[in-house]
Coordinates of C-alpha atoms and ligand atoms in Angstrom, one line a residue:
M1 CA 263.9 116.1 -49.7
G2 CA 266.8 116.7 -51.7
N3 CA 270.2 118.7 -50.4
N4 CA 268.7 122.0 -52.8
T5 CA 265.8 122.0 -49.8
E6 CA 265.8 126.1 -48.3
T7 CA 264.5 126.0 -45.4
S8 CA 262.3 129.0 -43.2
T9 CA 262.1 129.5 -40.2
Y10 CA 258.6 131.5 -39.0
D11 CA 256.9 131.9 -36.0
V12 CA 253.6 131.3 -36.9
V13 CA 252.8 129.9 -40.7
V14 CA 249.1 129.8 -42.6
I15 CA 248.2 127.7 -45.1
G16 CA 245.7 129.9 -47.2
G17 CA 245.4 132.9 -47.5
G18 CA 241.7 133.9 -47.5
P19 CA 239.8 136.4 -45.3
V20 CA 240.3 134.0 -42.1
G21 CA 243.9 133.1 -43.1
E22 CA 244.9 137.0 -43.3
N23 CA 242.5 138.0 -39.9
A24 CA 245.0 134.9 -38.1
A25 CA 247.9 135.9 -39.0
D26 CA 247.9 139.5 -38.3
Y27 CA 246.4 138.8 -34.7
A28 CA 248.5 136.5 -33.8
I29 CA 251.7 138.5 -34.7
R30 CA 250.2 142.1 -34.4
G31 CA 252.2 144.0 -31.4
S32 CA 254.8 141.8 -31.1
D33 CA 258.5 140.9 -32.8
R34 CA 256.7 137.7 -34.2
T35 CA 257.1 136.5 -37.9
A36 CA 254.6 134.6 -40.4
V37 CA 253.5 133.7 -43.3
I38 CA 251.3 133.2 -45.7
I39 CA 250.9 130.6 -48.1
E40 CA 248.5 131.1 -51.0
H41 CA 248.1 129.1 -53.6
E42 CA 245.9 130.7 -55.9
L43 CA 244.3 135.0 -55.3
V44 CA 245.7 136.4 -51.4
G45 CA 241.9 137.4 -50.7
G46 CA 240.6 134.1 -51.3
E47 CA 236.4 132.8 -52.9
C48 CA 235.2 135.5 -51.1
S49 CA 237.4 138.4 -52.2
Y50 CA 237.4 137.1 -56.3
W51 CA 234.7 134.9 -56.2
A52 CA 231.7 134.5 -53.3
C53 CA 230.9 137.0 -51.5
M54 CA 232.3 140.3 -52.8
P55 CA 231.9 139.5 -57.0
S56 CA 227.9 138.5 -55.8
K57 CA 227.1 141.2 -53.7
G58 CA 228.7 143.0 -56.2
L59 CA 226.6 141.9 -59.0
L60 CA 223.2 141.9 -56.0
G61 CA 223.3 145.8 -55.5
P62 CA 221.6 148.3 -58.7
G63 CA 218.7 145.7 -58.3
A64 CA 217.9 145.7 -54.9
A65 CA 219.0 149.5 -56.4
L66 CA 216.3 149.8 -57.9
A67 CA 213.8 147.9 -56.1
A68 CA 214.1 149.8 -53.5
A69 CA 213.6 153.1 -56.2
H70 CA 210.4 151.0 -57.9
A71 CA 208.8 150.7 -53.8
L72 CA 208.3 154.4 -53.5
P73 CA 206.6 156.8 -55.5
G74 CA 207.9 160.4 -57.0
A75 CA 210.6 157.7 -57.1
R76 CA 209.2 155.4 -59.5
E77 CA 207.9 157.7 -61.6
R78 CA 212.0 158.8 -62.8
Q79 CA 212.5 155.2 -63.5
S80 CA 213.2 153.9 -67.1
A81 CA 213.7 150.8 -67.4
P82 CA 212.6 147.5 -64.5
L83 CA 216.2 145.7 -64.8
P84 CA 220.1 146.8 -64.7
E85 CA 221.8 147.4 -67.1
P86 CA 224.2 144.3 -67.5
S87 CA 226.8 145.2 -68.8
A88 CA 227.5 148.0 -66.2
V89 CA 227.0 145.8 -63.3
L90 CA 229.0 143.2 -65.1
E91 CA 232.3 146.0 -64.9
R92 CA 231.2 147.2 -61.4
R93 CA 231.5 143.4 -61.0
D94 CA 235.1 143.8 -62.0
T95 CA 236.4 146.7 -60.3
I96 CA 234.8 145.2 -57.0
T97 CA 237.0 142.2 -57.1
G98 CA 239.6 144.4 -58.5
A99 CA 240.1 141.9 -62.3
R100 CA 241.3 139.1 -59.7
D101 CA 244.2 141.0 -58.6
D102 CA 245.9 140.6 -55.0
T103 CA 248.6 142.8 -55.8
S104 CA 246.5 145.9 -52.7
Q105 CA 246.1 142.1 -50.5
V106 CA 249.6 141.3 -50.7
D107 CA 251.1 144.7 -50.1
W108 CA 248.0 144.4 -46.7
A109 CA 249.7 141.7 -45.8
R110 CA 253.9 142.5 -46.2
G111 CA 252.4 145.4 -44.5
A112 CA 251.0 144.4 -41.8
G113 CA 254.6 142.4 -41.9
I114 CA 253.0 139.5 -43.0
E115 CA 255.6 137.9 -45.7
V116 CA 253.7 136.3 -48.2
I117 CA 254.9 133.1 -50.1
R118 CA 252.9 131.6 -53.6
G119 CA 251.8 127.6 -53.9
H120 CA 250.7 125.3 -52.2
G121 CA 251.1 123.8 -48.6
R122 CA 250.8 120.7 -47.2
I123 CA 251.7 120.3 -44.2
V124 CA 255.0 117.2 -44.1
G125 CA 255.2 116.2 -40.4
E126 CA 255.1 118.2 -36.9
R127 CA 255.3 122.3 -37.7
E128 CA 256.3 121.5 -41.1
V129 CA 255.0 122.6 -44.3
S130 CA 256.4 122.4 -47.6
V131 CA 255.4 124.8 -50.0
G132 CA 257.0 123.4 -53.4
D133 CA 260.7 122.6 -53.4
R134 CA 260.9 124.6 -50.1
R135 CA 260.1 123.7 -45.9
I136 CA 259.3 126.2 -43.5
H137 CA 258.8 125.5 -39.7
A138 CA 257.0 126.6 -37.3
R139 CA 257.9 127.6 -33.4
E140 CA 254.6 128.7 -32.1
A141 CA 251.9 127.1 -34.9
V142 CA 251.0 125.9 -38.2
V143 CA 247.3 127.3 -38.7
V144 CA 244.8 126.0 -41.5
A145 CA 242.5 128.5 -43.0
T146 CA 242.6 126.9 -46.4
G147 CA 239.0 127.7 -47.0
S148 CA 236.2 124.9 -49.2
T149 CA 235.6 124.1 -52.4
A150 CA 232.1 123.4 -54.0
S151 CA 230.6 120.1 -54.3
I152 CA 229.1 119.2 -57.3
P153 CA 226.8 115.8 -56.2
P154 CA 227.2 112.3 -58.6
V155 CA 224.5 112.6 -60.9
A156 CA 225.6 110.3 -63.9
G157 CA 226.5 113.3 -66.7
L158 CA 226.8 116.0 -64.7
R159 CA 230.5 116.6 -63.9
E160 CA 231.3 115.3 -67.5
A161 CA 229.0 118.5 -68.6
L162 CA 231.1 121.0 -67.0
P163 CA 228.8 122.3 -64.7
W164 CA 229.1 126.0 -64.1
T165 CA 229.5 126.8 -60.2
S166 CA 229.8 129.8 -58.0
R167 CA 232.4 130.6 -59.6
D168 CA 230.8 130.9 -62.7
A169 CA 227.8 132.5 -61.7
T170 CA 229.8 135.2 -59.7
N171 CA 232.1 136.2 -62.3
L172 CA 230.0 135.6 -65.5
V173 CA 230.0 136.5 -68.7
D174 CA 228.1 135.2 -71.3
I175 CA 224.9 135.6 -70.0
P176 CA 222.6 132.3 -70.7
Q177 CA 219.2 132.4 -71.6
R178 CA 217.6 129.5 -70.2
I179 CA 219.7 128.2 -66.6
V180 CA 218.7 125.3 -63.9
V181 CA 220.3 125.7 -61.1
L182 CA 220.5 122.9 -58.3
G183 CA 219.8 123.4 -54.4
G184 CA 217.6 126.3 -52.4
G185 CA 220.0 127.1 -50.6
V186 CA 222.0 130.5 -49.9
V187 CA 223.8 130.6 -53.2
A188 CA 220.9 129.3 -55.1
C189 CA 219.2 131.8 -54.2
E190 CA 221.1 134.8 -54.2
A191 CA 221.8 133.7 -58.0
A192 CA 218.9 133.0 -59.1
T193 CA 218.1 136.7 -58.3
W194 CA 221.5 138.1 -60.1
L195 CA 220.1 136.4 -63.0
L196 CA 217.0 137.8 -63.1
D197 CA 218.1 141.2 -62.1
L198 CA 220.6 140.5 -66.0
G199 CA 217.1 139.8 -67.8
V200 CA 217.6 135.7 -67.8
R201 CA 214.7 134.1 -69.6
E202 CA 214.3 131.0 -68.1
V203 CA 215.5 129.8 -64.4
T204 CA 214.5 126.1 -62.8
M205 CA 215.3 125.5 -59.6
V206 CA 216.0 122.0 -59.0
V207 CA 215.3 121.8 -54.7
R208 CA 215.2 118.3 -53.3
G209 CA 212.7 119.5 -50.5
H210 CA 210.6 120.7 -50.1
R211 CA 211.9 124.7 -49.6
L212 CA 213.7 126.6 -50.1
L213 CA 216.9 128.1 -46.8
P214 CA 214.9 125.3 -45.0
K215 CA 218.4 126.1 -42.2
N216 CA 216.0 129.2 -41.4
E217 CA 212.3 129.6 -40.1
P218 CA 209.7 128.5 -43.0
F219 CA 208.5 131.7 -42.8
V220 CA 211.8 132.8 -44.8
G221 CA 211.7 130.0 -47.4
E222 CA 208.3 130.8 -48.3
M223 CA 208.7 134.4 -48.2
V224 CA 212.2 135.3 -51.0
A225 CA 209.9 131.2 -52.5
E226 CA 207.3 133.4 -54.0
A227 CA 209.5 135.9 -54.9
L228 CA 211.3 134.7 -57.1
T229 CA 208.5 133.3 -59.2
E230 CA 206.3 136.3 -59.0
R231 CA 209.8 137.5 -61.3
G232 CA 209.5 134.3 -63.1
A233 CA 211.0 132.1 -61.7
D234 CA 210.0 128.1 -62.1
I235 CA 211.4 125.9 -59.0
R236 CA 210.4 122.4 -58.8
F237 CA 210.9 120.6 -55.3
G238 CA 211.4 117.0 -54.4
T239 CA 212.8 116.5 -57.1
Q240 CA 216.8 116.7 -58.3
F241 CA 218.6 115.7 -61.6
D242 CA 218.5 112.3 -62.3
S243 CA 221.3 112.8 -64.9
V244 CA 222.4 115.3 -67.4
H245 CA 223.4 114.8 -71.6
R246 CA 225.1 117.3 -72.8
P247 CA 226.7 116.6 -76.4
E248 CA 228.9 119.7 -76.7
V249 CA 231.5 120.6 -74.1
A250 CA 233.6 123.3 -73.8
D251 CA 236.2 124.2 -71.6
T252 CA 235.6 127.5 -71.8
G253 CA 237.2 129.6 -68.5
Y254 CA 234.8 130.8 -65.8
G255 CA 232.3 132.1 -66.1
H256 CA 231.2 131.7 -70.4
L257 CA 229.5 129.1 -71.4
H258 CA 230.7 125.7 -70.9
G259 CA 229.0 123.8 -73.8
G260 CA 225.8 123.4 -75.7
P261 CA 222.5 123.0 -74.4
A262 CA 222.2 120.6 -72.0
Q263 CA 219.7 118.3 -71.6
V264 CA 219.3 117.7 -67.8
T265 CA 216.6 114.3 -66.5
L266 CA 214.1 114.8 -63.2
S267 CA 213.7 112.1 -60.7
G268 CA 210.7 111.0 -60.4
S269 CA 208.6 112.9 -63.1
G270 CA 211.7 111.9 -65.6
E271 CA 211.0 115.4 -67.5
V272 CA 213.4 116.8 -69.8
L273 CA 214.8 120.8 -69.6
E274 CA 217.0 121.5 -72.3
V275 CA 218.8 124.4 -71.6
D276 CA 222.2 127.1 -71.9
E277 CA 223.6 126.4 -69.2
I278 CA 223.7 124.0 -65.4
L279 CA 224.6 126.4 -62.1
V280 CA 225.5 123.6 -59.4
A281 CA 224.2 125.2 -56.0
A282 CA 225.1 121.8 -53.5
G283 CA 227.2 122.9 -51.1
R284 CA 230.4 123.3 -50.3
A285 CA 233.1 121.1 -48.8
P286 CA 236.2 121.8 -46.9
A287 CA 239.3 121.9 -48.8
T288 CA 241.1 119.8 -47.0
T289 CA 242.4 116.9 -49.1
D290 CA 245.8 117.2 -50.5
L291 CA 246.8 119.0 -48.2
G292 CA 249.3 116.1 -46.4
L293 CA 247.0 115.6 -43.1
G294 CA 247.5 111.8 -42.7
S295 CA 251.8 112.9 -42.3
I296 CA 250.6 113.5 -39.0
G297 CA 246.9 110.8 -38.5
A298 CA 244.5 113.3 -39.1
E299 CA 241.4 111.9 -41.3
E300 CA 242.9 113.3 -45.2
S301 CA 240.0 115.0 -46.7
G302 CA 236.5 116.5 -44.5
P303 CA 236.3 119.5 -42.3
L304 CA 239.1 119.9 -39.8
R305 CA 237.8 120.0 -36.4
T306 CA 238.5 122.6 -34.2
D307 CA 237.6 122.9 -29.5
D308 CA 236.8 126.7 -29.2
H309 CA 240.1 127.7 -28.4
M310 CA 240.7 126.5 -32.7
I311 CA 243.1 123.9 -31.7
V312 CA 242.6 120.6 -33.6
P313 CA 242.1 117.8 -30.3
G314 CA 245.6 116.0 -30.9
H315 CA 248.1 118.6 -31.7
P316 CA 248.2 121.5 -30.2
W317 CA 250.2 123.7 -32.6
L318 CA 248.2 122.8 -35.2
Y319 CA 244.3 125.3 -35.1
A320 CA 242.0 125.0 -38.7
V321 CA 239.7 128.3 -39.0
G322 CA 237.2 129.5 -41.6
D323 CA 235.4 126.8 -43.9
A324 CA 238.2 124.8 -43.7
N325 CA 236.9 124.0 -40.4
G326 CA 233.3 123.1 -41.2
R327 CA 232.3 125.6 -38.1
V328 CA 230.0 127.6 -40.0
A329 CA 231.3 128.3 -43.9
L330 CA 230.4 132.2 -43.8
T331 CA 232.9 135.3 -43.5
H332 CA 232.3 136.6 -41.3
M333 CA 232.4 134.0 -38.6
G334 CA 235.7 132.2 -39.2
K335 CA 237.1 135.9 -39.0
Y336 CA 235.8 136.2 -35.6
Q337 CA 237.4 132.6 -35.3
A338 CA 240.7 134.0 -36.9
R339 CA 240.8 136.2 -33.9
V340 CA 239.9 134.0 -30.9
A341 CA 242.6 131.8 -33.1
G342 CA 245.5 134.9 -33.5
D343 CA 244.8 135.7 -29.5
V344 CA 245.4 132.3 -28.4
I345 CA 248.6 132.0 -30.6
A346 CA 249.3 135.5 -28.9
A347 CA 248.4 134.3 -25.5
R348 CA 250.3 131.1 -25.5
A349 CA 253.9 132.7 -26.6
E350 CA 253.6 134.7 -24.1
G351 CA 252.9 132.0 -21.4
R352 CA 249.1 133.7 -20.9
N353 CA 246.2 131.3 -19.6
L354 CA 243.5 131.2 -21.3
D355 CA 240.6 131.8 -18.9
S356 CA 238.8 134.9 -20.8
P357 CA 235.6 134.7 -23.1
R358 CA 238.2 136.0 -25.9
Y359 CA 239.8 133.1 -25.6
S360 CA 236.7 130.7 -27.0
A361 CA 235.1 131.1 -30.0
F362 CA 231.7 130.6 -28.6
A363 CA 229.3 132.0 -30.6
D364 CA 229.9 130.0 -33.0
H365 CA 227.8 127.5 -31.3
S366 CA 224.6 129.6 -30.9
A367 CA 224.8 133.5 -31.8
V368 CA 225.2 133.3 -35.6
P369 CA 224.3 136.4 -37.9
Q370 CA 223.8 136.3 -41.3
V371 CA 222.2 137.8 -44.2
V372 CA 220.7 136.6 -47.5
F373 CA 220.8 139.0 -49.4
T374 CA 217.7 138.2 -51.6
R375 CA 214.5 139.9 -52.7
P376 CA 213.2 140.0 -50.2
E377 CA 216.1 139.9 -47.7
V378 CA 216.8 137.9 -44.8
A379 CA 218.5 138.5 -42.2
V380 CA 218.9 136.2 -39.1
V381 CA 220.5 135.3 -35.6
G382 CA 220.6 132.7 -33.2
L383 CA 218.4 129.7 -33.2
T384 CA 215.2 128.6 -35.0
E385 CA 212.2 127.8 -33.1
Q386 CA 213.0 124.0 -33.9
Q387 CA 216.0 123.8 -32.9
A388 CA 215.9 126.1 -29.4
R389 CA 212.7 123.3 -28.9
D390 CA 215.7 120.5 -30.0
S391 CA 218.3 122.0 -27.5
G392 CA 215.2 121.9 -24.8
I393 CA 215.0 125.3 -24.3
D394 CA 211.0 126.5 -22.9
V395 CA 210.1 128.8 -25.8
T396 CA 207.7 131.4 -26.6
V397 CA 207.8 133.4 -29.8
A398 CA 206.5 137.4 -31.3
D399 CA 205.5 136.6 -34.7
M400 CA 204.4 139.4 -36.8
D401 CA 204.8 140.8 -39.9
L402 CA 206.8 143.8 -40.6
A403 CA 203.8 146.9 -40.3
V404 CA 205.8 150.0 -38.5
A405 CA 205.9 153.5 -40.1
G406 CA 208.8 152.8 -41.1
T407 CA 208.9 150.0 -43.5
Y408 CA 205.6 152.0 -45.1
L409 CA 208.4 155.3 -45.9
L410 CA 210.1 152.0 -47.7
D411 CA 207.8 151.2 -49.2
P412 CA 203.6 151.8 -48.9
G413 CA 202.6 148.3 -50.2
Y414 CA 205.8 147.2 -48.1
S415 CA 206.0 142.7 -47.1
G416 CA 208.3 141.1 -45.1
H417 CA 207.9 139.3 -42.1
A418 CA 209.6 139.6 -38.0
K419 CA 210.1 136.7 -35.5
L420 CA 211.9 136.6 -32.1
V421 CA 212.8 133.1 -29.5
I422 CA 213.0 133.3 -26.2
D423 CA 213.4 131.1 -23.4
R424 CA 211.2 131.7 -21.6
T425 CA 213.4 130.3 -18.7
R426 CA 215.8 133.1 -19.1
D427 CA 213.7 135.8 -20.1
V428 CA 215.9 136.9 -23.1
V429 CA 216.3 136.3 -27.0
V430 CA 217.2 133.2 -28.6
G431 CA 217.2 133.5 -31.9
A432 CA 215.8 136.4 -35.1
T433 CA 214.2 136.6 -38.6
F434 CA 214.0 139.5 -39.4
V435 CA 212.3 138.7 -43.4
G436 CA 212.2 142.1 -45.3
A437 CA 213.8 145.2 -48.1
G438 CA 216.1 147.3 -45.1
T439 CA 215.9 144.1 -42.7
A440 CA 219.6 143.6 -42.8
E441 CA 220.6 146.3 -40.1
L442 CA 219.1 145.3 -38.8
V443 CA 220.5 142.0 -37.9
H444 CA 223.5 142.9 -35.6
S445 CA 220.8 144.8 -32.6
A446 CA 219.2 141.4 -32.3
T447 CA 223.2 139.8 -32.1
V448 CA 224.2 142.4 -29.2
A449 CA 220.3 141.5 -27.6
V450 CA 221.2 137.1 -28.6
V451 CA 224.8 137.2 -27.6
G452 CA 224.9 139.8 -24.0
E453 CA 221.5 137.7 -23.2
V454 CA 219.9 141.0 -22.1
T455 CA 216.6 140.2 -20.5
L456 CA 213.5 141.8 -22.2
D457 CA 212.9 144.0 -18.9
R458 CA 215.6 145.3 -20.0
L459 CA 215.9 145.0 -23.4
W460 CA 212.5 147.0 -23.2
H461 CA 214.1 150.1 -22.0
A462 CA 216.3 149.9 -25.9
V463 CA 213.9 152.6 -27.2
P464 CA 213.5 151.8 -31.1
S465 CA 213.7 155.8 -32.9
Y466 CA 211.3 157.3 -34.8
P467 CA 210.8 156.4 -37.8
T468 CA 212.6 153.5 -38.2
V469 CA 212.3 150.0 -39.5
S470 CA 214.2 149.4 -35.9
E471 CA 210.7 149.9 -34.6
I472 CA 209.4 146.5 -34.9
W473 CA 211.4 146.1 -31.6
L474 CA 209.1 147.8 -30.1
R475 CA 205.5 145.9 -31.5
L476 CA 207.1 142.8 -31.1
L477 CA 208.1 143.1 -27.4
E478 CA 204.7 144.8 -27.1
S479 CA 203.5 141.4 -28.4
L480 CA 205.3 139.1 -25.2
R481 CA 203.8 141.9 -22.1
Ligands
LIG501 C1 229.2 132.3 -54.0 C2 229.5 132.9 -52.7 C3 228.4 133.9 -51.4 C4 229.0 133.9 -49.8 N1 229.2 135.0 -49.6 C5 228.7 135.8 -48.1 C6 228.4 136.6 -47.6 O1 227.7 137.3 -48.6 N2 228.6 136.2 -46.9 C7 229.6 135.7 -45.5 O2 229.6 136.2 -44.7 N3 230.4 134.6 -46.6 C8 230.2 134.1 -47.2 N4 230.2 133.5 -48.5 C9 230.8 132.4 -47.7 C10 232.9 132.8 -47.8 O3 232.7 133.4 -49.2 C11 232.6 132.2 -46.7 O4 233.0 131.6 -45.9 C12 234.7 132.6 -47.0 O5 235.4 132.9 -48.2 C13 235.6 131.8 -46.5 O6 237.1 132.3 -46.7 P1 238.9 131.9 -45.8 O7 239.4 132.0 -45.5 O8 237.7 130.4 -44.3 O9 237.8 130.8 -47.2 P2 238.0 131.1 -48.7 O10 238.1 132.3 -49.1 O11 237.4 129.8 -49.4 O12 240.6 131.2 -48.6 C14 240.6 130.0 -47.9 C15 242.1 130.4 -48.8 O13 242.8 129.0 -49.0 C16 243.9 128.7 -50.1 N5 244.4 127.7 -49.9 C17 243.5 126.3 -50.5 N6 244.4 125.6 -49.9 C18 246.0 125.4 -50.4 C19 246.9 125.5 -50.4 N7 247.0 124.3 -49.6 N8 248.1 125.7 -50.0 C20 248.0 127.6 -50.2 N9 247.3 127.7 -50.8 C21 245.8 127.2 -50.0 C22 242.8 129.2 -51.1 O14 243.1 129.7 -52.3 C23 241.7 130.4 -51.2 O15 243.0 131.5 -51.2 C24 229.5 132.9 -49.2 C25 230.2 131.9 -50.7 C26 229.5 131.7 -51.9 C27 230.3 130.6 -52.5
LIG502 N1 224.4 135.7 -47.8 C1 225.5 134.7 -47.2 O1 225.8 135.1 -45.9 C2 225.7 133.5 -47.9 C3 225.6 133.1 -49.6 C4 226.1 132.6 -50.3 C5 226.9 130.9 -49.7 N2 226.6 131.7 -48.1 C6 227.4 130.5 -47.9 O2 227.7 129.4 -48.2 C7 227.7 128.3 -48.1 C8 227.5 127.4 -49.2 O3 226.0 127.9 -49.8 P1 225.4 127.0 -51.1 O4 224.0 127.6 -51.2 O5 225.9 126.2 -52.3 O6 224.9 126.2 -49.8 P2 223.7 125.6 -48.5 O7 224.1 124.8 -47.9 O8 222.7 127.1 -48.2 O9 222.6 125.0 -49.8 C9 222.9 124.1 -50.2 C10 221.7 123.1 -50.8 O10 221.3 122.1 -52.2 C11 220.4 121.8 -52.0 N3 221.9 119.6 -52.2 C12 223.0 119.7 -51.6 N4 223.2 118.0 -52.2 C13 222.1 117.6 -53.2 C14 222.0 116.6 -53.2 N5 223.4 116.1 -54.0 N6 221.4 116.6 -54.7 C15 220.8 118.3 -54.9 N7 220.4 118.7 -54.0 C16 220.9 119.0 -53.0 C17 220.8 121.1 -49.7 O11 219.4 120.5 -49.5 C18 220.7 123.0 -50.1 O12 219.2 123.5 -50.8 C19 226.4 128.0 -46.9 O13 227.4 128.0 -45.7 C20 226.0 129.8 -47.7 O14 225.4 130.0 -45.8 C21 226.6 132.8 -47.8

């Protein structure tokens, strides 16, 4: 460090101003006179606000609304077109992301008493962080909340072809006529849904495994694949990219076509697909490289592992939350971890012990809820049947089509499925999966049942209202009596 180094001290230094970093800073200082700073090298609000959750759900909403209207006689007859109006959809997406202006989030942070420093944060020693020429000392804690970046598999010619990642797909400006999507996970399935909504003529999905959404119950991937195929997607299972050739490449910016047509050769068959754009949706890697972790003897890349207090073992001043720690890459779970980390930092600063469950992110292990906003929608929490069996639980299941008065009223031709995974010994629900329109709002009831370890005898008295989709709870419990 030269003589011009400016040093500042805060109680809490958070590297990364995504939704998770914001929450960690807020919870660590709220109601106290502690000080906190967020260091952010791009946009306060992070991936979720500008590139991931918010724009993707913005793109998916209009198609879902039209599908809901189309399912219902009386509304269907008033519908003049089957697909959303692309320019209005993109305009709404830009409104949702605030055209990537983070002023309101910076204002929120400052209003909450959190300072914001723009720049790249690096750990340079115990409790010490650098940002350019500045040096920042943390009295209580450094929190790593740097998120994750899209992974590009090492396929010959793929990186050179400048493929789209989820950042381009969520912020698309040009609508390709032909696109190939690599991957069969959540990003791939949601993106295929909105690309079809926007009128992309050919959507080909290249999936190395044999089903979509492989982390879920098998029927989930089957139902989503059937619906995407029915809408015109061409899904190739059991194959991957062997090589990519794109003669004309142009770095035109997010969401624009990155050059001329590309030829993608598939493994096994050797078939060549000619496409206008490639979307890589093959998972994400924690953003921990170039973070200076070597300076404290930690791995220079990969997830920054923590205990359930979100503390990095061996470094009692260092916390990692959100996508950066590799526990669960979901906004709501990262924010939950951030609430735990913030509470732990506050408790330790105030000399309180950490015995209460409030200071442990235990739900990460077996009670993670997620909604996948495909059509049909997928809503899950907890363990799949296989995961429960693998962990030695004495399992029974309730498994049936979702067909109750509430679903019939949404759509006379409604198609959906539901499954509960039960721990027979404890008589409690350990996992739930719902597929079908309107199931997103069902998942919190299942989450309460799983986290609350409510016995089935007791759950019987949680009577679902008539006529709602929640009535499936009654049918499932009846099947277990
Ligand atoms: C297309 C897509 C859709 C998604 N949809 C959903 C969804 O519907 N629901 C859901 O729960 N999850 C969703 N996710 C996952 C969700 O986006 C992430 O789990 C969430 O953004 C993680 O939040 P985070 O704060 O940990 O990281 P991020 O949101 O990635 O924020 C990290 C921040 O740290 C900054 N940063 C990184 N390194 C440094 C550094 N060294 N110095 C300074 N700043 C740094 C980055 O610029 C960024 O602003 C989606 C993901 C994708 C890709
Ligand atoms: N609605 C939501 O909650 C939501 C939406 C989008 C993303 N997310 C989260 O964001 C994260 C990233 O999503 P994602 O879809 O990128 O990851 P993912 O792990 O869900 O899926 C990755 C897919 O890529 C495939 N893949 C990985 N490496 C490959 C390779 N080398 N060659 C070929 N295929 C390969 C996998 O088999 C899988 O099908 C996930 O944790 C996801 O849950 C959540």
